[in-house]
Amino acid sequence: MKVRPSASGQGVIEEILPRTSVLYRSDAARQKLIAANVTQLVIVVAAVPSFSEEMVNHCIAAAEQQKLKVLLVCNKADLIEPSRHAFSTLALYRELGYPVLQLSAKNDSVPLLPHLHGHLSILIGQSGMGKSTLVNALVPAAERATADISVALDTGRHTTTHAKLYYLDDDSGLIDSPGMQEFGLYHLNVEELAWGFIEFRPYIGQCRFNNCRHGCEPGCALTQAMREGKISGRRVTFYQKLLQAGTAGSPP
Ligand code: GDP
Ligand code: ZN
């Protein structure tokens, strides 16, 4: 959907664009579409309060499934000592090819701008990570430049979330979805979740059993790759946690 903000602070729908991606929020009870046609997921973490690495993995897997670019923002760089620790935790993700941008939203959020150019990005992160600070810094006239995003429930009913779309320029938009901490992965099966872990891909389909859940099964190619140090045990642990949380499996 192409929306032009109008003077009154509302938006005018100019064009319905074909959907290239869809993001869902879901829990055991329901799935809810959050935004369509997003091209980039910006995961905001910070040194303080400590962030959940499980949530980071969850979001990356959801992004990979939708073929979205992932950007990790490590906020509160001004808190030097704690940031060092957070940044080193993120080294694993840098090695996997996900860019990690360290900044201080409080002092200077400008380094984020080039990463947002040409994208419709969605900001995600646990509360307290600095998302609002970031949005306010990037979009000084936030209140006037926003448009509520209408989203469709998978039931076909229409509703409005509190998500806001901010225009940065003609080619770039930023969606802030307060309160949203992770995307639902209920629509992913075991293999699709594994696909969301990019370094697992060469091993998918290589296990002895074709219904392998990559746990204690004999002949598991993934476990073998982990033993050989080809993939990180931390990532396998997070994959298992997501599986066990019932995140992947049959849709509710
Ligand atoms: P949100 O819940 O993700 O929207 O986080 P907020 O933007 O409300 O920020 C949470 C807290 O972190 C607030 O007290 C902010 O002032 C603080 N904060 C945000 N950015 C920074 C930063 O770059 N450095 C420091 N030291 N604090 C920050
Ligand atoms: Zn396996």
CSV table of N, CA and C in Angstrom, one decimal, residues 43-161:
chain,number,residue,atom,x,y,z
A,43,ILE,N,16.7,-4.8,14.1
A,43,ILE,CA,16.6,-5.4,15.4
A,43,ILE,C,17.4,-4.5,16.4
A,44,VAL,N,16.7,-3.8,17.3
A,44,VAL,CA,17.4,-2.9,18.2
A,44,VAL,C,17.7,-3.7,19.5
A,45,VAL,N,19.0,-3.7,19.9
A,45,VAL,CA,19.3,-4.3,21.2
A,45,VAL,C,20.2,-3.2,21.9
A,46,ALA,N,20.4,-3.4,23.1
A,46,ALA,CA,21.3,-2.5,23.9
A,46,ALA,C,22.0,-3.3,25.0
A,47,ALA,N,23.0,-2.7,25.5
A,47,ALA,CA,23.8,-3.3,26.6
A,47,ALA,C,23.0,-3.4,27.8
A,48,VAL,N,22.2,-2.3,28.1
A,48,VAL,CA,21.4,-2.2,29.3
A,48,VAL,C,20.0,-1.8,29.0
A,49,PRO,N,19.0,-2.4,29.4
A,49,PRO,CA,19.0,-3.7,30.1
A,49,PRO,C,19.5,-4.8,29.2
A,50,SER,N,19.8,-5.9,29.7
A,50,SER,CA,20.4,-6.9,28.9
A,50,SER,C,19.3,-7.4,27.9
A,51,PHE,N,19.8,-7.8,26.7
A,51,PHE,CA,18.8,-8.2,25.7
A,51,PHE,C,18.7,-9.7,25.6
A,52,SER,N,17.7,-10.2,25.0
A,52,SER,CA,17.5,-11.7,24.8
A,52,SER,C,18.1,-12.1,23.5
A,53,GLU,N,19.1,-12.9,23.5
A,53,GLU,CA,19.7,-13.4,22.3
A,53,GLU,C,18.7,-14.4,21.6
A,54,GLU,N,17.9,-15.0,22.4
A,54,GLU,CA,16.9,-15.9,21.8
A,54,GLU,C,15.9,-15.1,20.9
A,55,MET,N,15.5,-13.9,21.4
A,55,MET,CA,14.6,-13.1,20.6
A,55,MET,C,15.3,-12.6,19.3
A,56,VAL,N,16.6,-12.4,19.4
A,56,VAL,CA,17.4,-12.0,18.2
A,56,VAL,C,17.3,-13.1,17.2
A,57,ASN,N,17.5,-14.3,17.6
A,57,ASN,CA,17.5,-15.5,16.7
A,57,ASN,C,16.1,-15.7,16.1
A,58,HIS,N,15.1,-15.5,17.0
A,58,HIS,CA,13.7,-15.6,16.5
A,58,HIS,C,13.4,-14.6,15.4
A,59,CYS,N,13.8,-13.4,15.6
A,59,CYS,CA,13.6,-12.4,14.6
A,59,CYS,C,14.3,-12.6,13.3
A,60,ILE,N,15.6,-13.0,13.5
A,60,ILE,CA,16.4,-13.3,12.3
A,60,ILE,C,15.8,-14.4,11.4
A,61,ALA,N,15.3,-15.5,12.1
A,61,ALA,CA,14.7,-16.6,11.4
A,61,ALA,C,13.4,-16.1,10.7
A,62,ALA,N,12.6,-15.3,11.3
A,62,ALA,CA,11.4,-14.7,10.7
A,62,ALA,C,11.8,-13.9,9.5
A,63,ALA,N,12.8,-13.1,9.6
A,63,ALA,CA,13.3,-12.2,8.5
A,63,ALA,C,13.8,-13.1,7.3
A,64,GLU,N,14.6,-14.1,7.6
A,64,GLU,CA,15.1,-15.0,6.6
A,64,GLU,C,14.0,-15.7,5.8
A,65,GLN,N,13.0,-16.1,6.6
A,65,GLN,CA,11.8,-16.7,5.9
A,65,GLN,C,11.1,-15.8,5.0
A,66,GLN,N,11.1,-14.5,5.3
A,66,GLN,CA,10.5,-13.6,4.4
A,66,GLN,C,11.5,-12.9,3.4
A,67,LYS,N,12.7,-13.4,3.5
A,67,LYS,CA,13.8,-12.8,2.6
A,67,LYS,C,14.0,-11.3,2.9
A,68,LEU,N,13.9,-10.9,4.1
A,68,LEU,CA,14.2,-9.5,4.5
A,68,LEU,C,15.6,-9.4,4.8
A,69,LYS,N,16.1,-8.2,4.6
A,69,LYS,CA,17.5,-7.8,5.0
A,69,LYS,C,17.4,-7.6,6.5
A,70,VAL,N,18.5,-8.0,7.2
A,70,VAL,CA,18.5,-7.9,8.7
A,70,VAL,C,19.6,-6.9,9.0
A,71,LEU,N,19.3,-5.9,9.9
A,71,LEU,CA,20.3,-5.0,10.4
A,71,LEU,C,20.1,-5.1,12.0
A,72,LEU,N,21.3,-5.3,12.6
A,72,LEU,CA,21.3,-5.3,14.1
A,72,LEU,C,21.8,-4.0,14.5
A,73,VAL,N,21.1,-3.3,15.4
A,73,VAL,CA,21.5,-2.0,15.9
A,73,VAL,C,21.8,-2.3,17.4
A,74,CYS,N,23.1,-2.0,17.8
A,74,CYS,CA,23.5,-2.1,19.1
A,74,CYS,C,23.5,-0.7,19.8
A,75,ASN,N,22.5,-0.4,20.4
A,75,ASN,CA,22.3,1.0,20.9
A,75,ASN,C,23.0,1.2,22.3
A,76,LYS,N,23.0,2.4,22.7
A,76,LYS,CA,23.6,2.9,24.0
A,76,LYS,C,25.1,2.7,24.0
A,77,ALA,N,25.7,3.0,22.8
A,77,ALA,CA,27.2,2.8,22.7
A,77,ALA,C,27.9,3.7,23.7
A,78,ASP,N,27.2,4.7,24.2
A,78,ASP,CA,27.9,5.7,25.1
A,78,ASP,C,28.1,5.0,26.5
A,79,LEU,N,27.4,3.9,26.7
A,79,LEU,CA,27.7,3.1,27.9
A,79,LEU,C,28.8,2.1,27.6
A,80,ILE,N,30.0,2.6,27.7
A,80,ILE,CA,31.1,1.9,27.0
A,80,ILE,C,31.4,0.4,27.5
A,81,GLU,N,31.5,0.2,28.7
A,81,GLU,CA,31.8,-1.1,29.2
A,81,GLU,C,30.7,-2.1,28.9
A,82,PRO,N,29.5,-1.8,29.3
A,82,PRO,CA,28.4,-2.8,28.9
A,82,PRO,C,28.2,-3.0,27.4
A,83,SER,N,28.5,-2.0,26.7
A,83,SER,CA,28.4,-2.1,25.2
A,83,SER,C,29.4,-3.0,24.6
A,84,ARG,N,30.6,-3.0,25.2
A,84,ARG,CA,31.6,-3.9,24.8
A,84,ARG,C,31.1,-5.4,24.8
A,85,HIS,N,30.5,-5.7,25.9
A,85,HIS,CA,30.0,-7.0,26.2
A,85,HIS,C,28.9,-7.4,25.1
A,86,ALA,N,27.9,-6.4,25.0
A,86,ALA,CA,26.8,-6.6,24.0
A,86,ALA,C,27.4,-6.8,22.6
A,87,PHE,N,28.3,-6.0,22.2
A,87,PHE,CA,28.9,-6.0,20.9
A,87,PHE,C,29.6,-7.4,20.7
A,88,SER,N,30.3,-7.9,21.7
A,88,SER,CA,31.0,-9.2,21.5
A,88,SER,C,30.0,-10.3,21.4
A,89,THR,N,28.8,-10.2,22.1
A,89,THR,CA,27.8,-11.2,21.9
A,89,THR,C,27.3,-11.2,20.5
A,90,LEU,N,27.3,-10.1,19.9
A,90,LEU,CA,26.8,-9.9,18.5
A,90,LEU,C,27.8,-10.3,17.4
A,91,ALA,N,29.1,-10.6,17.9
A,91,ALA,CA,30.1,-11.0,16.9
A,91,ALA,C,29.7,-12.2,16.1
A,92,LEU,N,29.0,-13.1,16.7
A,92,LEU,CA,28.6,-14.3,16.1
A,92,LEU,C,27.7,-14.0,14.8
A,93,TYR,N,26.8,-13.0,15.0
A,93,TYR,CA,25.9,-12.6,14.0
A,93,TYR,C,26.6,-11.8,12.8
A,94,ARG,N,27.6,-11.0,13.3
A,94,ARG,CA,28.5,-10.3,12.3
A,94,ARG,C,29.2,-11.4,11.4
A,95,GLU,N,29.7,-12.4,12.0
A,95,GLU,CA,30.4,-13.5,11.3
A,95,GLU,C,29.4,-14.2,10.3
A,96,LEU,N,28.1,-14.2,10.6
A,96,LEU,CA,27.2,-14.8,9.7
A,96,LEU,C,26.8,-13.9,8.6
A,97,GLY,N,27.2,-12.7,8.7
A,97,GLY,CA,27.0,-11.7,7.6
A,97,GLY,C,25.9,-10.7,7.9
A,98,TYR,N,25.4,-10.6,9.1
A,98,TYR,CA,24.4,-9.6,9.5
A,98,TYR,C,25.2,-8.4,9.9
A,99,PRO,N,24.9,-7.2,9.3
A,99,PRO,CA,25.6,-6.0,9.7
A,99,PRO,C,25.2,-5.6,11.2
A,100,VAL,N,26.1,-5.2,11.9
A,100,VAL,CA,25.8,-4.7,13.3
A,100,VAL,C,26.3,-3.3,13.4
A,101,LEU,N,25.4,-2.4,13.7
A,101,LEU,CA,25.7,-1.0,13.8
A,101,LEU,C,25.6,-0.6,15.2
A,102,GLN,N,26.8,0.0,15.7
A,102,GLN,CA,26.8,0.4,17.1
A,102,GLN,C,26.5,1.9,17.1
A,103,LEU,N,25.6,2.4,17.9
A,103,LEU,CA,25.3,3.8,17.9
A,103,LEU,C,24.7,4.2,19.3
A,104,SER,N,24.6,5.5,19.5
A,104,SER,CA,23.9,6.0,20.7
A,104,SER,C,22.8,6.8,20.2
A,105,ALA,N,21.6,6.3,20.3
A,105,ALA,CA,20.4,7.0,19.8
A,105,ALA,C,20.3,8.3,20.6
A,106,LYS,N,20.7,8.4,21.8
A,106,LYS,CA,20.6,9.6,22.6
A,106,LYS,C,21.5,10.7,22.0
A,107,ASN,N,22.7,10.3,21.5
A,107,ASN,CA,23.7,11.3,21.1
A,107,ASN,C,23.6,11.5,19.6
A,108,ASP,N,23.5,10.4,18.8
A,108,ASP,CA,23.6,10.6,17.3
A,108,ASP,C,23.0,9.3,16.7
A,109,SER,N,21.9,9.5,16.1
A,109,SER,CA,21.3,8.4,15.4
A,109,SER,C,21.5,8.4,13.9
A,110,VAL,N,22.2,9.5,13.4
A,110,VAL,CA,22.4,9.7,12.0
A,110,VAL,C,23.1,8.5,11.3
A,111,PRO,N,24.0,7.8,12.0
A,111,PRO,CA,24.7,6.7,11.3
A,111,PRO,C,23.7,5.6,10.8
A,112,LEU,N,22.5,5.6,11.3
A,112,LEU,CA,21.5,4.6,10.9
A,112,LEU,C,20.9,5.0,9.5
A,113,LEU,N,20.9,6.3,9.2
A,113,LEU,CA,20.2,6.7,8.0
A,113,LEU,C,20.6,6.0,6.7
A,114,PRO,N,21.9,5.9,6.4
A,114,PRO,CA,22.2,5.3,5.1
A,114,PRO,C,21.7,3.8,5.0
A,115,HIS,N,21.6,3.2,6.2
A,115,HIS,CA,21.1,1.8,6.2
A,115,HIS,C,19.6,1.7,5.9
A,116,LEU,N,18.9,2.8,6.1
A,116,LEU,CA,17.5,2.8,5.9
A,116,LEU,C,17.1,3.2,4.5
A,117,HIS,N,18.1,3.8,3.8
A,117,HIS,CA,17.7,4.3,2.5
A,117,HIS,C,17.3,3.3,1.5
A,118,GLY,N,16.2,3.5,0.9
A,118,GLY,CA,15.7,2.6,-0.1
A,118,GLY,C,14.9,1.4,0.4
A,119,HIS,N,14.7,1.4,1.7
A,119,HIS,CA,14.0,0.3,2.4
A,119,HIS,C,12.7,0.7,3.1
A,120,LEU,N,11.8,-0.2,3.2
A,120,LEU,CA,10.7,-0.1,4.1
A,120,LEU,C,11.2,-0.9,5.3
A,121,SER,N,11.6,-0.3,6.4
A,121,SER,CA,12.2,-1.0,7.5
A,121,SER,C,11.2,-1.1,8.6
A,122,ILE,N,11.3,-2.2,9.4
A,122,ILE,CA,10.5,-2.3,10.6
A,122,ILE,C,11.4,-2.4,11.8
A,123,LEU,N,11.2,-1.6,12.8
A,123,LEU,CA,12.0,-1.6,14.0
A,123,LEU,C,11.4,-2.6,15.0
A,124,ILE,N,12.3,-3.4,15.5
A,124,ILE,CA,11.8,-4.4,16.5
A,124,ILE,C,12.8,-4.5,17.7
A,125,GLY,N,12.3,-4.7,18.8
A,125,GLY,CA,13.2,-4.8,20.0
A,125,GLY,C,12.4,-4.9,21.3
A,126,GLN,N,13.1,-5.4,22.3
A,126,GLN,CA,12.4,-5.4,23.6
A,126,GLN,C,12.3,-4.0,24.1
A,127,SER,N,11.4,-3.8,25.1
A,127,SER,CA,11.2,-2.5,25.6
A,127,SER,C,12.5,-2.1,26.3
A,128,GLY,N,12.8,-0.8,26.3
A,128,GLY,CA,13.9,-0.3,27.0
A,128,GLY,C,15.2,-0.3,26.1
A,129,MET,N,15.1,-0.8,24.9
A,129,MET,CA,16.3,-0.8,24.1
A,129,MET,C,16.6,0.5,23.4
A,130,GLY,N,15.6,1.4,23.3
A,130,GLY,CA,15.8,2.7,22.8
A,130,GLY,C,15.1,2.9,21.4
A,131,LYS,N,14.1,2.2,21.1
A,131,LYS,CA,13.4,2.3,19.8
A,131,LYS,C,12.8,3.7,19.7
A,132,SER,N,12.0,4.1,20.8
A,132,SER,CA,11.4,5.4,20.7
A,132,SER,C,12.4,6.5,20.6
A,133,THR,N,13.4,6.4,21.3
A,133,THR,CA,14.5,7.5,21.3
A,133,THR,C,15.0,7.6,19.8
A,134,LEU,N,15.2,6.4,19.2
A,134,LEU,CA,15.7,6.4,17.8
A,134,LEU,C,14.7,7.0,16.9
A,135,VAL,N,13.5,6.6,17.0
A,135,VAL,CA,12.4,7.2,16.1
A,135,VAL,C,12.3,8.7,16.2
A,136,ASN,N,12.3,9.1,17.5
A,136,ASN,CA,12.2,10.6,17.7
A,136,ASN,C,13.4,11.4,17.2
A,137,ALA,N,14.5,10.7,17.2
A,137,ALA,CA,15.7,11.4,16.7
A,137,ALA,C,15.7,11.4,15.2
A,138,LEU,N,15.2,10.4,14.6
A,138,LEU,CA,15.2,10.3,13.1
A,138,LEU,C,14.1,11.1,12.5
A,139,VAL,N,13.0,11.1,13.2
A,139,VAL,CA,11.8,11.8,12.6
A,139,VAL,C,11.3,12.8,13.6
A,140,PRO,N,11.9,14.0,13.6
A,140,PRO,CA,11.6,15.0,14.6
A,140,PRO,C,10.1,15.4,14.5
A,141,ALA,N,9.5,15.4,13.3
A,141,ALA,CA,8.1,15.7,13.2
A,141,ALA,C,7.2,14.5,13.2
A,142,ALA,N,7.7,13.5,14.0
A,142,ALA,CA,7.1,12.1,14.0
A,142,ALA,C,5.5,12.2,14.0
A,143,GLU,N,5.0,12.9,14.9
A,143,GLU,CA,3.5,12.9,15.0
A,143,GLU,C,2.8,13.3,13.7
A,144,ARG,N,3.4,14.3,13.0
A,144,ARG,CA,2.7,14.8,11.8
A,144,ARG,C,2.9,13.9,10.6
A,145,ALA,N,4.0,13.3,10.6
A,145,ALA,CA,4.4,12.5,9.4
A,145,ALA,C,4.0,11.1,9.5
A,146,THR,N,3.1,10.7,10.4
A,146,THR,CA,2.8,9.3,10.5
A,146,THR,C,1.5,8.9,9.9
A,147,ALA,N,1.3,7.7,9.6
A,147,ALA,CA,0.1,7.2,9.1
A,147,ALA,C,-0.2,5.8,9.8
A,148,ASP,N,-1.3,5.7,10.4
A,148,ASP,CA,-1.6,4.4,11.0
A,148,ASP,C,-1.7,3.3,9.9
A,149,ILE,N,-1.2,2.2,10.2
A,149,ILE,CA,-1.1,1.1,9.1
A,149,ILE,C,-2.3,0.2,9.4
A,150,SER,N,-3.2,0.1,8.4
A,150,SER,CA,-4.2,-0.8,8.5
A,150,SER,C,-3.7,-2.2,8.2
A,151,VAL,N,-4.0,-3.1,9.0
A,151,VAL,CA,-3.6,-4.5,8.8
A,151,VAL,C,-4.8,-5.4,8.7
A,152,ALA,N,-4.6,-6.5,8.0
A,152,ALA,CA,-5.7,-7.5,7.9
A,152,ALA,C,-5.4,-8.7,8.7
A,153,LEU,N,-6.3,-9.1,9.5
A,153,LEU,CA,-6.2,-10.3,10.2
A,153,LEU,C,-6.3,-11.5,9.2
A,154,ASP,N,-5.7,-12.6,9.6
A,154,ASP,CA,-5.8,-13.7,8.6
A,154,ASP,C,-7.2,-14.2,8.4
A,155,THR,N,-8.1,-13.8,9.3
A,155,THR,CA,-9.5,-14.1,9.2
A,155,THR,C,-10.2,-13.3,8.1
A,156,GLY,N,-9.4,-12.3,7.6
A,156,GLY,CA,-10.0,-11.4,6.6
A,156,GLY,C,-10.6,-10.1,7.2
A,157,ARG,N,-10.7,-10.1,8.5
A,157,ARG,CA,-11.2,-8.9,9.2
A,157,ARG,C,-10.2,-7.8,9.2
A,158,HIS,N,-10.6,-6.6,9.2
A,158,HIS,CA,-9.6,-5.5,9.2
A,158,HIS,C,-9.5,-4.9,10.5
A,159,THR,N,-8.3,-4.5,10.9
A,159,THR,CA,-8.1,-3.8,12.1
A,159,THR,C,-7.0,-2.9,12.0
A,160,THR,N,-6.7,-2.1,13.0
A,160,THR,CA,-5.6,-1.2,13.0
A,160,THR,C,-4.8,-1.4,14.2
A,161,THR,N,-3.5,-1.5,14.0
A,161,THR,CA,-2.6,-1.7,15.2
A,161,THR,C,-2.1,-0.3,15.5
